Short mmCIF file of C-alpha atoms and ligand atoms in Angstrom, two decimals:
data_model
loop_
_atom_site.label_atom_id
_atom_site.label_comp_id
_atom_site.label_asym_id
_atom_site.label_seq_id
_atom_site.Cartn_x
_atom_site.Cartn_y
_atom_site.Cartn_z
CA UNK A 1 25.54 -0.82 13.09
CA UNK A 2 22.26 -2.65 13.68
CA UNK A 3 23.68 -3.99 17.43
CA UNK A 4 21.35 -1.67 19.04
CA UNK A 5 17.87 -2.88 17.15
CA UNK A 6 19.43 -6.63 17.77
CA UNK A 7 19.83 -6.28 21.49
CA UNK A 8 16.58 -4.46 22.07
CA UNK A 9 13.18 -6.92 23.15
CA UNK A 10 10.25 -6.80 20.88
CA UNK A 11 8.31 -5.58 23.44
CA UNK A 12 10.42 -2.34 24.06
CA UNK A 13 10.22 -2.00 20.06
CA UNK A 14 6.11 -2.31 19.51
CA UNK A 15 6.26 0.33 22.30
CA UNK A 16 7.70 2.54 20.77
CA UNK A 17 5.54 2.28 18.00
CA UNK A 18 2.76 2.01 20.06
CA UNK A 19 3.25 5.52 21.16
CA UNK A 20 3.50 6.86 17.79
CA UNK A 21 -0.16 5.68 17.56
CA UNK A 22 -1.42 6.82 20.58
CA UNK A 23 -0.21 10.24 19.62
CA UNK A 24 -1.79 10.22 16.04
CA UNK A 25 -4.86 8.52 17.70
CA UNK A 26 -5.22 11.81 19.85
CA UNK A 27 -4.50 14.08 17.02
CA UNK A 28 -6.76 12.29 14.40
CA UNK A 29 -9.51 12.35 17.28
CA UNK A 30 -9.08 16.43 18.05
CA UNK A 31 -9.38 17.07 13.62
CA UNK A 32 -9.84 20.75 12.67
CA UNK A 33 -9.31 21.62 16.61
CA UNK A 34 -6.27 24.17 17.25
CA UNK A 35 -3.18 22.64 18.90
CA UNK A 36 -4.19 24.57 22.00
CA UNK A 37 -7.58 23.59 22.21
CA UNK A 38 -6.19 19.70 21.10
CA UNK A 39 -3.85 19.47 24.23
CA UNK A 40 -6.32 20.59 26.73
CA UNK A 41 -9.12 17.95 25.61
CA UNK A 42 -5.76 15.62 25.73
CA UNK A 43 -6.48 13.92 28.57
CA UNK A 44 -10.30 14.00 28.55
CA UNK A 45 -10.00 12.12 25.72
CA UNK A 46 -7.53 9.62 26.60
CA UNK A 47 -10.07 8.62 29.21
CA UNK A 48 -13.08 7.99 27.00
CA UNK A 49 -10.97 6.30 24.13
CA UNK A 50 -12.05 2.53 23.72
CA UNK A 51 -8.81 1.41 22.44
CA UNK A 52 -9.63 -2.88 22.53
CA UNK A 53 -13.02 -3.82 20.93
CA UNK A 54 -13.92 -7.06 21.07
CA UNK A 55 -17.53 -7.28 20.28
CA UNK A 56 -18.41 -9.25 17.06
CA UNK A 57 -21.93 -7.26 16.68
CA UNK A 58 -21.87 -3.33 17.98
CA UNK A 59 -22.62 -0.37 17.00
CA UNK A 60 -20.35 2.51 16.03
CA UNK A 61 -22.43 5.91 16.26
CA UNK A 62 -21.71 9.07 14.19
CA UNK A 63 -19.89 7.78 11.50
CA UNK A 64 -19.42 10.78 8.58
CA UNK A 65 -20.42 9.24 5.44
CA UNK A 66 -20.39 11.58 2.36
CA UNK A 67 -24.16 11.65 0.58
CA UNK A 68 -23.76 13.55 -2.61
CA UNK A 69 -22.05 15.98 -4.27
CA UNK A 70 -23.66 20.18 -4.37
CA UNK A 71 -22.66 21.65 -7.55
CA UNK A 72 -22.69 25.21 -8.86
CA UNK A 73 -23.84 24.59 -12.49
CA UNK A 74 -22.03 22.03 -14.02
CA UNK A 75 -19.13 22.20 -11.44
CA UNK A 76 -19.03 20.21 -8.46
CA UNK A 77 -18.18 22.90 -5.42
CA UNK A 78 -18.75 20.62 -2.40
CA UNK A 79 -19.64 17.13 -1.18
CA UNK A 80 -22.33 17.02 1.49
CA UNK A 81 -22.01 14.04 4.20
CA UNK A 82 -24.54 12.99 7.05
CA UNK A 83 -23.68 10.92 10.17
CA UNK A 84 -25.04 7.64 10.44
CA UNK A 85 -24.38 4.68 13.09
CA UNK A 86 -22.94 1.74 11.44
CA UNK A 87 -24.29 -1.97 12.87
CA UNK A 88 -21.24 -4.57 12.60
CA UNK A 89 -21.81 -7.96 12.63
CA UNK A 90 -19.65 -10.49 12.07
CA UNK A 91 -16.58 -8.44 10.36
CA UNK A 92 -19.48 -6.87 8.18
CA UNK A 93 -21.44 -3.83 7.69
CA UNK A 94 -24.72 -5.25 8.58
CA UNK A 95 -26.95 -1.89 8.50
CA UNK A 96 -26.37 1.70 8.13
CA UNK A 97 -28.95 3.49 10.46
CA UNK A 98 -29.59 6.85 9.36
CA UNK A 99 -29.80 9.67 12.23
CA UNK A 100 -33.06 9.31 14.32
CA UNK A 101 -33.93 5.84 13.35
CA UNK A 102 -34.46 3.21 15.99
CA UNK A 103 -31.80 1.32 16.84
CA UNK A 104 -31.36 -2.04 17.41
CA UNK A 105 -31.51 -2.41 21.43
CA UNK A 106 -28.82 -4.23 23.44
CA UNK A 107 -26.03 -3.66 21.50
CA UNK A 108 -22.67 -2.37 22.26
CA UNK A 109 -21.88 1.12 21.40
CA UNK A 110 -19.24 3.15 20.55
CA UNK A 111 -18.57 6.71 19.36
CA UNK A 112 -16.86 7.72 15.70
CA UNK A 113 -17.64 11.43 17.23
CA UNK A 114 -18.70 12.56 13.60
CA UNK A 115 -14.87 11.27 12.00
CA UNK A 116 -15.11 10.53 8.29
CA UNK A 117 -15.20 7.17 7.14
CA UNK A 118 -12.68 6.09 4.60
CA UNK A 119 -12.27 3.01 2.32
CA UNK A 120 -9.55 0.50 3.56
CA UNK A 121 -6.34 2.14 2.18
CA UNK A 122 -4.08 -0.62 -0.14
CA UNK A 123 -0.42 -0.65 0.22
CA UNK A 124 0.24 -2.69 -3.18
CA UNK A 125 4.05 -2.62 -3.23
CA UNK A 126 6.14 -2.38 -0.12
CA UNK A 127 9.21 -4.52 1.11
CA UNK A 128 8.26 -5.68 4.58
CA UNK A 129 10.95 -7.92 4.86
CA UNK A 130 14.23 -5.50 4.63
CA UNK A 131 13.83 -1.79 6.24
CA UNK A 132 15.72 0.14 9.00
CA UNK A 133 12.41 1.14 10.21
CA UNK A 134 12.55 0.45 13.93
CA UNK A 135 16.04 0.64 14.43
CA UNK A 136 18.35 3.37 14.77
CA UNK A 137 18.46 6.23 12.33
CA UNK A 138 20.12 5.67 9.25
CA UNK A 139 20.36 7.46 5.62
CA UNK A 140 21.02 5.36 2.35
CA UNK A 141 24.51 5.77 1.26
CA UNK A 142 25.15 8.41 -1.78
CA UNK A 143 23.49 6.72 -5.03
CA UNK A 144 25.35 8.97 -7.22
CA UNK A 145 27.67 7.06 -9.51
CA UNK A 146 26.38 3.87 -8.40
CA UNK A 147 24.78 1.06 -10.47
CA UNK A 148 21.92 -1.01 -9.49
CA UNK A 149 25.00 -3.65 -9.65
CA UNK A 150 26.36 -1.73 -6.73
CA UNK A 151 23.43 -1.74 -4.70
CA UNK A 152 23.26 -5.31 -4.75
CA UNK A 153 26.70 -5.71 -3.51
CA UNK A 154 26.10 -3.55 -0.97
CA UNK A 155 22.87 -5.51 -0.19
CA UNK A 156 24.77 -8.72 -0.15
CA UNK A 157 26.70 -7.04 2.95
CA UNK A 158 23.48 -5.78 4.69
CA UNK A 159 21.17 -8.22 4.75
CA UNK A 160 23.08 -10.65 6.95
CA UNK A 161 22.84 -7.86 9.48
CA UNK A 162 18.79 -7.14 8.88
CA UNK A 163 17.93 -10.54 9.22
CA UNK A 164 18.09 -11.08 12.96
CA UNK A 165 15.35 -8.56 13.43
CA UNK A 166 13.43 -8.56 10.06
CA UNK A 167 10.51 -10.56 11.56
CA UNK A 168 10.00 -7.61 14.40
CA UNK A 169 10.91 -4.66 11.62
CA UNK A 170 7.86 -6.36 9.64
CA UNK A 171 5.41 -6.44 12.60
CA UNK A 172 6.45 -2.57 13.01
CA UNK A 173 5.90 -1.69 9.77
CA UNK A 174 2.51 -3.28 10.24
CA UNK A 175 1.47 -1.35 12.76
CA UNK A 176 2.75 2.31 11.01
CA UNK A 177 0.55 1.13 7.57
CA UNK A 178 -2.31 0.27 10.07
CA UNK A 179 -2.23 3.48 11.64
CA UNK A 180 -2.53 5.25 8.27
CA UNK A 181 -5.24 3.33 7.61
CA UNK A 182 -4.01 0.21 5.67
CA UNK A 183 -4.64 -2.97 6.10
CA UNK A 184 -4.84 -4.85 2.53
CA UNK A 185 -0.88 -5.06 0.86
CA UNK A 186 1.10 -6.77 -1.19
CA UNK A 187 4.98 -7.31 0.02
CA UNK A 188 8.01 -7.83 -2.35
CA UNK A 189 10.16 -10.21 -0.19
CA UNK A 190 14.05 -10.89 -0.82
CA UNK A 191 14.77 -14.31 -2.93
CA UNK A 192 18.67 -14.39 -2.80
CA UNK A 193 22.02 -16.30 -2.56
CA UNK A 194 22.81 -14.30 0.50
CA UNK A 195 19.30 -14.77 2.88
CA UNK A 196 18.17 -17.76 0.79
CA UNK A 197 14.89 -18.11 1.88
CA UNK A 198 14.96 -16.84 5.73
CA UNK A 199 13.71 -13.36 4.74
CA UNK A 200 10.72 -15.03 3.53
CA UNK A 201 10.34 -17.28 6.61
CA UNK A 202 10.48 -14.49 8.82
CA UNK A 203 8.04 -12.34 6.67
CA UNK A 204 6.03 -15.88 7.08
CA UNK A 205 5.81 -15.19 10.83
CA UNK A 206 5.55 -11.81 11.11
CA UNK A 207 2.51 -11.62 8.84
CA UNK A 208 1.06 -15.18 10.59
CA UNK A 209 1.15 -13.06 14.20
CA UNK A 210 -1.30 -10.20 12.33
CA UNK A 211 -3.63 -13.13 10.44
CA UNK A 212 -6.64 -11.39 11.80
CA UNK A 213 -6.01 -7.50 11.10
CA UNK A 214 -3.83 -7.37 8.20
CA UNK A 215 -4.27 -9.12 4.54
CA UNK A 216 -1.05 -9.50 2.66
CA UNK A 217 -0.08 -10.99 -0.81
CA UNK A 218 3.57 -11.70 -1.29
CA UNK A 219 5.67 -11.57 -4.38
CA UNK A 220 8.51 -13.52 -4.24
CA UNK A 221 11.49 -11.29 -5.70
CA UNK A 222 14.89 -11.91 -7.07
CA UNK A 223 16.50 -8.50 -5.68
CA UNK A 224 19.87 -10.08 -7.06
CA UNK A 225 18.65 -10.61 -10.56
CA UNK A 226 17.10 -13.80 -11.25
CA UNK A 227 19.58 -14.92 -13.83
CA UNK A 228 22.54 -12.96 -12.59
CA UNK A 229 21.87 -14.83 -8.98
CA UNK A 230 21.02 -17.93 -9.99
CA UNK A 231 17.89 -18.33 -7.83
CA UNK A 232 15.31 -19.93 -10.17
CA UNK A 233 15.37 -23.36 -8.01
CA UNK A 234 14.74 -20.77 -4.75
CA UNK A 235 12.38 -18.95 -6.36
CA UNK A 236 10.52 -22.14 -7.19
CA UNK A 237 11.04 -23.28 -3.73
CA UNK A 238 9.51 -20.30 -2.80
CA UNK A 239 6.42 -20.74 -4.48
CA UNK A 240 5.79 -23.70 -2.52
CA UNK A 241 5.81 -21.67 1.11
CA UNK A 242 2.39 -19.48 0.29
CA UNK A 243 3.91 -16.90 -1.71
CA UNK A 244 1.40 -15.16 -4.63
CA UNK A 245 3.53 -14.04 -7.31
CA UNK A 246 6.74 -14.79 -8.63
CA UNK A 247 8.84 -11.18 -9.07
CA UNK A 248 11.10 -10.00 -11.62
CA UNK A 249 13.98 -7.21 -11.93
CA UNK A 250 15.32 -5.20 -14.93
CA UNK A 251 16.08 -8.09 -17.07
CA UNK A 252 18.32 -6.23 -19.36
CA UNK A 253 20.44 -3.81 -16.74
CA UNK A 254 20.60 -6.93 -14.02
CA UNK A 255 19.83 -10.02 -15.66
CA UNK A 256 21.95 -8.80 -19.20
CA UNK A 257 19.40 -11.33 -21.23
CA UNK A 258 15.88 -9.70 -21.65
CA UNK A 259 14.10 -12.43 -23.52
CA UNK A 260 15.97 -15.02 -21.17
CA UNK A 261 14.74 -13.64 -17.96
CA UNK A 262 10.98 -12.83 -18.83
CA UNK A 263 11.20 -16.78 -19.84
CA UNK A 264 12.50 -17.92 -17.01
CA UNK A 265 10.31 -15.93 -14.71
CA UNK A 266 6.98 -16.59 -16.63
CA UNK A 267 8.11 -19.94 -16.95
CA UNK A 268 8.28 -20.14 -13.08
CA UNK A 269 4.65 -18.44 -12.92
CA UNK A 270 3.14 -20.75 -15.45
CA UNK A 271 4.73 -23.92 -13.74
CA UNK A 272 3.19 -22.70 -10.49
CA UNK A 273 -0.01 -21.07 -11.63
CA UNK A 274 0.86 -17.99 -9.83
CA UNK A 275 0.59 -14.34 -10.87
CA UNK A 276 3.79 -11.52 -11.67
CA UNK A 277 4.65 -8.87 -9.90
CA UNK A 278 8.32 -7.64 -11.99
CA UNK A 279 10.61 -4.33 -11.17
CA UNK A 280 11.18 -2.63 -14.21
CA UNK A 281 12.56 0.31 -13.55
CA UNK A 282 14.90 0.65 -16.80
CA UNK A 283 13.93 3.91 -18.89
CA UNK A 284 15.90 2.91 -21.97
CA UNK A 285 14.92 1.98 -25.05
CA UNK A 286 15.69 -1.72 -23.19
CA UNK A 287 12.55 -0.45 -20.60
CA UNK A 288 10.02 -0.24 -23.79
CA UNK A 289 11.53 -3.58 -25.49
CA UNK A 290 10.60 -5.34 -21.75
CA UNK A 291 7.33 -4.06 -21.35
CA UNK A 292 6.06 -4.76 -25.02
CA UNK A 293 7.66 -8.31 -24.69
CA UNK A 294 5.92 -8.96 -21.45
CA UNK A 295 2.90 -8.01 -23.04
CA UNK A 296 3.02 -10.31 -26.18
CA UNK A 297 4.34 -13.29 -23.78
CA UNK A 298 0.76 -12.25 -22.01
CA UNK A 299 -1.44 -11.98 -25.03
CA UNK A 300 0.17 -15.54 -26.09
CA UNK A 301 -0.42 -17.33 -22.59
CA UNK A 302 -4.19 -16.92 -21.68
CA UNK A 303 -3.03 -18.31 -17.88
CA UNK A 304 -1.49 -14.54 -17.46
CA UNK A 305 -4.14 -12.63 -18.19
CA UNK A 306 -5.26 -10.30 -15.69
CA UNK A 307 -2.29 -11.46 -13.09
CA UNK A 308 0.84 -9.59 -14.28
CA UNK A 309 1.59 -6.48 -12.34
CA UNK A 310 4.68 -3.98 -13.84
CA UNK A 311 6.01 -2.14 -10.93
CA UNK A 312 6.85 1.12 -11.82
CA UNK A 313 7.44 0.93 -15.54
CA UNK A 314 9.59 4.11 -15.73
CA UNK A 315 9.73 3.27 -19.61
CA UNK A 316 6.15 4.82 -19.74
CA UNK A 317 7.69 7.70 -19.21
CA UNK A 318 9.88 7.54 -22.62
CA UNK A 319 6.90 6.74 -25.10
CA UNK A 320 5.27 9.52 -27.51
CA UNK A 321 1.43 9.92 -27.04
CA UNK A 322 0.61 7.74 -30.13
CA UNK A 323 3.01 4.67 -28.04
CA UNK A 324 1.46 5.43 -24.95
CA UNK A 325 -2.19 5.29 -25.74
CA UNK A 326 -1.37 2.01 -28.19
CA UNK A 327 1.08 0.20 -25.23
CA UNK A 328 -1.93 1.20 -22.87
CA UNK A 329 -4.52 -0.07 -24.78
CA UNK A 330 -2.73 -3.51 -25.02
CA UNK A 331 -2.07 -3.23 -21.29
CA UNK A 332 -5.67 -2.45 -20.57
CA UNK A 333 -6.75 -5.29 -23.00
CA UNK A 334 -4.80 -8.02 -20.91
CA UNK A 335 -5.99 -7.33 -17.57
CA UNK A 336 -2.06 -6.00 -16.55
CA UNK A 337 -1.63 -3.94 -13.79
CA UNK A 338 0.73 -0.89 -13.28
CA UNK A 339 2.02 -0.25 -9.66
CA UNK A 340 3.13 3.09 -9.14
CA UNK A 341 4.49 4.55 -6.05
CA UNK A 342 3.67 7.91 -8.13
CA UNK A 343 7.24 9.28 -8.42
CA UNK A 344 7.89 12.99 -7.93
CA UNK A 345 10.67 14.90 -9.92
CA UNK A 346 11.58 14.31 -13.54
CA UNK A 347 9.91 10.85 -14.19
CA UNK A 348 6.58 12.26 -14.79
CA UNK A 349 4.54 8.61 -15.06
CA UNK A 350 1.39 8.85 -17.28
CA UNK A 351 -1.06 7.76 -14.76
CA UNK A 352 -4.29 9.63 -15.72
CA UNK A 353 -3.75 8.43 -19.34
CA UNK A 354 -2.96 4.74 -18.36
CA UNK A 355 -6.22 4.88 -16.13
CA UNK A 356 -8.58 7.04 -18.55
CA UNK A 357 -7.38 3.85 -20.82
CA UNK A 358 -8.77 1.05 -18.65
CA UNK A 359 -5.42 0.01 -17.31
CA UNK A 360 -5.76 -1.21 -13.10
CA UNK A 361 -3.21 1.35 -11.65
CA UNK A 362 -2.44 0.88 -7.77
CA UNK A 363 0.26 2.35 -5.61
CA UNK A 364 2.34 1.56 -2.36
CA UNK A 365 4.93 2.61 -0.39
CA UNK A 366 8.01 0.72 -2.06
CA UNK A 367 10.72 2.14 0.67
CA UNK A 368 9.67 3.36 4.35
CA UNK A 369 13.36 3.49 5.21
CA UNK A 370 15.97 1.79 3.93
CA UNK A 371 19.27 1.49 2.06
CA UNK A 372 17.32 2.65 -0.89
CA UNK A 373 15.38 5.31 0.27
CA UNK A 374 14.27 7.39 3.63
CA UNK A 375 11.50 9.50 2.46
CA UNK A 376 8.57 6.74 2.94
CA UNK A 377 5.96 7.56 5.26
CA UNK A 378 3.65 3.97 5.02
CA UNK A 379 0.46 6.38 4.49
CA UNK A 380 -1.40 5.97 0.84
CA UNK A 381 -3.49 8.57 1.83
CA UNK A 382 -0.13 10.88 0.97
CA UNK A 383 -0.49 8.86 -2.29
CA UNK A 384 -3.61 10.29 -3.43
CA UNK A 385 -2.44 13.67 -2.25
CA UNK A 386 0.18 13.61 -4.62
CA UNK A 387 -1.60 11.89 -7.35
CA UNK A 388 -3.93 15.05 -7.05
CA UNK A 389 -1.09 17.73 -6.53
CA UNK A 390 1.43 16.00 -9.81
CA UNK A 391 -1.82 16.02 -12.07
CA UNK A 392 -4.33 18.63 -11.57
CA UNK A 393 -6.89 17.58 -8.91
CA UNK A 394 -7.30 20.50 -6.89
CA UNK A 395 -11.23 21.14 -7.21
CA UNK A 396 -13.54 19.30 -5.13
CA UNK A 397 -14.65 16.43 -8.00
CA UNK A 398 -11.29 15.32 -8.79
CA UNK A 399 -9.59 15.77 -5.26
CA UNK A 400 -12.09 12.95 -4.57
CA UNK A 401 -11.61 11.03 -7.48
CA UNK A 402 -7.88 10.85 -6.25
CA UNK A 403 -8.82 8.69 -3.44
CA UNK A 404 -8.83 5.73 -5.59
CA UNK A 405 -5.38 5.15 -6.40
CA UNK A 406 -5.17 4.53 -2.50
CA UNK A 407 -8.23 2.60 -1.93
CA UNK A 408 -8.46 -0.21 -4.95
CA UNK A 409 -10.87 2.05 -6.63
CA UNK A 410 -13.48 2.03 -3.74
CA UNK A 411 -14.65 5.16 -3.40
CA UNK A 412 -17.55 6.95 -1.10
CA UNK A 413 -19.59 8.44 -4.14
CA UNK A 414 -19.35 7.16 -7.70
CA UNK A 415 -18.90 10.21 -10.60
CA UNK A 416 -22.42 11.01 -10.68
CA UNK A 417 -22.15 11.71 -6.69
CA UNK A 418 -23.79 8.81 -5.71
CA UNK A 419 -22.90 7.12 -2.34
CA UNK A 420 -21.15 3.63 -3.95
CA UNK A 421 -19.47 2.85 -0.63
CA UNK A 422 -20.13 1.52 2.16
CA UNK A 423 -23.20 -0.33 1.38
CA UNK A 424 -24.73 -2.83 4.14
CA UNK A 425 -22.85 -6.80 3.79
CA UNK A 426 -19.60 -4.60 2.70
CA UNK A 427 -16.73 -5.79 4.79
CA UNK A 428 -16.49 -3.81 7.12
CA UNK A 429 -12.61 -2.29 7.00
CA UNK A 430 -12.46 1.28 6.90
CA UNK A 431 -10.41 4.18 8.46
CA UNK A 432 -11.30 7.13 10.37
CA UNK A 433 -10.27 10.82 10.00
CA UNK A 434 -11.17 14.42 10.61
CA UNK A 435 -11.95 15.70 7.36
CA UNK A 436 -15.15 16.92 6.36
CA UNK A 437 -14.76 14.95 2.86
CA UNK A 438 -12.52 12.78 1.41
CA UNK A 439 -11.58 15.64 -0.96
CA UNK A 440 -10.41 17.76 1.97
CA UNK A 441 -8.71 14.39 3.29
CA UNK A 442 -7.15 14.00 0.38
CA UNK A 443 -5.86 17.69 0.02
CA UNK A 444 -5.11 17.90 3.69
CA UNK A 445 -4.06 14.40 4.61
CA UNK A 446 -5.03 14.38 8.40
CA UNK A 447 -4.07 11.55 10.96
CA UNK A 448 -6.24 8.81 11.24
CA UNK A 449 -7.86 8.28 14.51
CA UNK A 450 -8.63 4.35 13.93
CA UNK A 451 -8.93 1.76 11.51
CA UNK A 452 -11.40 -1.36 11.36
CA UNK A 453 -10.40 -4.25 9.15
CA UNK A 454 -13.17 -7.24 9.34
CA UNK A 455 -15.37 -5.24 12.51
CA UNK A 456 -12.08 -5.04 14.42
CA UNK A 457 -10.31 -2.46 15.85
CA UNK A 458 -6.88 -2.59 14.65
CA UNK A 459 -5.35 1.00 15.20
CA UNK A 460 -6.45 3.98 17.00
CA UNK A 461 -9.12 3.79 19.09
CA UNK A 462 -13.13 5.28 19.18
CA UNK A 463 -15.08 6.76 21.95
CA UNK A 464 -17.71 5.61 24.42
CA UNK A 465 -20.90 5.95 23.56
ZN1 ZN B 501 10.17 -2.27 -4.74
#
């Protein structure tokens, strides 16, 4: 199935991913333009993109930065913006120079050509090591009828054939998260009888290759159940190799022992004074059990607080509003983090609550394609678009207040509509896109023309100045 990806060079593969960017650079770059207007100014352009950028101090010119909000009454109606040239020094914002002001002389310059500026976007839970992205088309099998038991025996027969080219597949999905404008993740990575520890060694050297544009925390997770599998002794080998957090999965549907596998994986954090990053994705009554276990085994072992993550915590979903607010509030009180890839259809997760009750909620991309899913597009800024669709953000204030779920929380203006980001000695990572706002970027979720993660260039590219 997979001979085709095997046999082809990495070079023919990052082309072809290279020319997915160079298309969404040209698209990001033409904004509100019609597609008429877009594919004569194609080629002009092309010619005055700067697509390599070197410099370590330069100037980027007409940067769209939003300034405030405009309100009619109470109600926020519109977000004004100015352009400003940003100074970059160093892999840091080192001045924002308002339009007119002298500039410093000598420097390097380069064109934004009035794009919006966006926070670095945050892909908090992907799987870079196992995907079909890259390789030839192929849907997930039909999950109907079939256990999570089933999909790891199907796994077991797949991931001798993903291996080969999982270090390439990685590097690719790189490049599609960078040209949405991420460049900050965290990747679950397969701990398992059947790849042992080679899907982490190739993650290893995939994400060692992109040490200078992309930032990546791994969790190292026991897809097979970490009981059921047998992999504590990996797992613990694993910690040893630069990994951040030891993972989890369904300890009652997989692992059949609930208290037993919490143990065994806290145990494994506390040995190794690393963080957690667990799958729960069981809604039963089992789901609730888990999560309020995990968060007395927290409240018990001060070394937790703050670095256990629950992805997706379907069980949420179960709870009446007196649970939810009192599980939240104990969630919010030790520092535990939700990660949501903010499912659509009937598992309607309580996001706005878990926020509005101090609780850290992030998202990711979980799937781009793979034998799980096919429907992942690597871009958080469709996160925050459906964050604001699923729960009521469609005015102006809270279209831009959905921007955070994608961005760590950074956000251009703080509630009162004051400009909170970027301030001068921010790092200076940031995305570009042609929206007026980032509610209308959020609501209309246009390409991004280029990213910038430390003062480089890492996707897209900017004009000459
Ligand atoms: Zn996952």
């Amino acid at each position: 199935m997979l001979e085709h990806a095997v046999s082809q060079s990495r070079r023919a593969f990052l082309s072809r991913t290279g020319q997915l960017t160079t298309a969404a650079t040209i698209a990001g770059l033409t904004g509100g333009m019609s597609r008429e207007a877009a594919a004569q100014t194609t080629d002009c352009a092309r010619e005055n993109t700067v697509t390599a950028l070197t410099d370590s101090h330069y100037l980027l010119a007409d940067v769209r930065l939003e300034e405030g909000f405009e309100r009619d009454g109470d109600v926020v109606v519109a977000t004004r913006t100015a352009l400003y040239t940003l100074e970059i020094k160093d892999g840091k914002i080192a001045a924002l120079h308002a339009a007119g002001a002298a500039l410093p002389a000598g420097l390097p310059a380069y064109q934004a050509n009035g794009q919006l500026a966006l926070p670095i976007m945050r892909d908090m839970h992907i799987h870079l090591d196992k995907t079909f992205y890259g390789g030839p088309w192929q849907a997930p099998r039909p999950r109907q009828g079939k256990t999570i038991m089933d999909m790891i025996a199907l796994e077991e027969k797949l991931l001798p054939q993903l291996l080969p080219t999982s270090e390439q597949r990685a590097e690719g999905l790189i490049a599609l998260l960078q040209s949405h404008g991420s460049t900050i993740a965290r990747s679950h990575c397969n701990i398992d009888p059947v790849s042992g520890l080679k899907s982490l060694e190739h993650l290893k050297l995939a994400l060692e290759k992109h040490k200078a544009d992309f930032v990546c925390e791994i969790v190292a997770f026991p897809q097979h159940g970490l009981l059921h599998s047998k992999v504590d002794g990996l797992m613990r080998e694993a910690m040893q190799m630069g990994v951040e957090y030891v993972g989890g999965l369904d300890p009652t549907n997989v692992d059949s022992a609930m208290e037993k596998s919490l143990d065994a994986m806290f145990q494994i954090a506390l040995d190794t004074n690393k963080g957690v990053d667990i799958h729960l994705h069981e809604t039963s009554p089992a789901g609730v059990a888990a999560i309020n276990y995990m968060i007395d085994t927290v409240e018990k072992n001060q070394a937790l607080r703050g670095k256990v993550t629950i992805s997706h915590a379907f069980a949420l979903t179960t709870l009446t509003p007196e649970k939810l607010e009192e599980t939240a509030a104990r969630l919010a009180a030790n520092g535990m983090t939700i990660a949501s890839t903010v499912p659509i259809g009937s598992l309607m997760m309580p996001l706005p609550q878990l926020i509005k009750a101090g609780v850290f909620v992030m998202t990711g991309t979980d799937s781009v394609i793979d034998h799980w899913s096919p429907f992942g597009s690597g871009d958080m800024l469709e996160k925050a678009y459906l964050y604001a669709q699923l729960y009521r953000g469609s005015d102006e204030f809270h279209l831009s207040r959905s921007l955070a779920i994608s961005t760590g929380g950074v956000l251009p203006l703080d509630n009162d509509g004051n400009r909170a980001w970027p301030k001068a000695g921010d790092e200076a990572g940031f995305t570009l896109t042609g929206a007026s706002c980032s509610a209308e970027a959020v609501a209309r979720v246009p390409a991004r023309s280029a990213t910038f993660h430390k003062g480089s260039l890492v996707f897209g590219g900017v004009g000459k100045a």
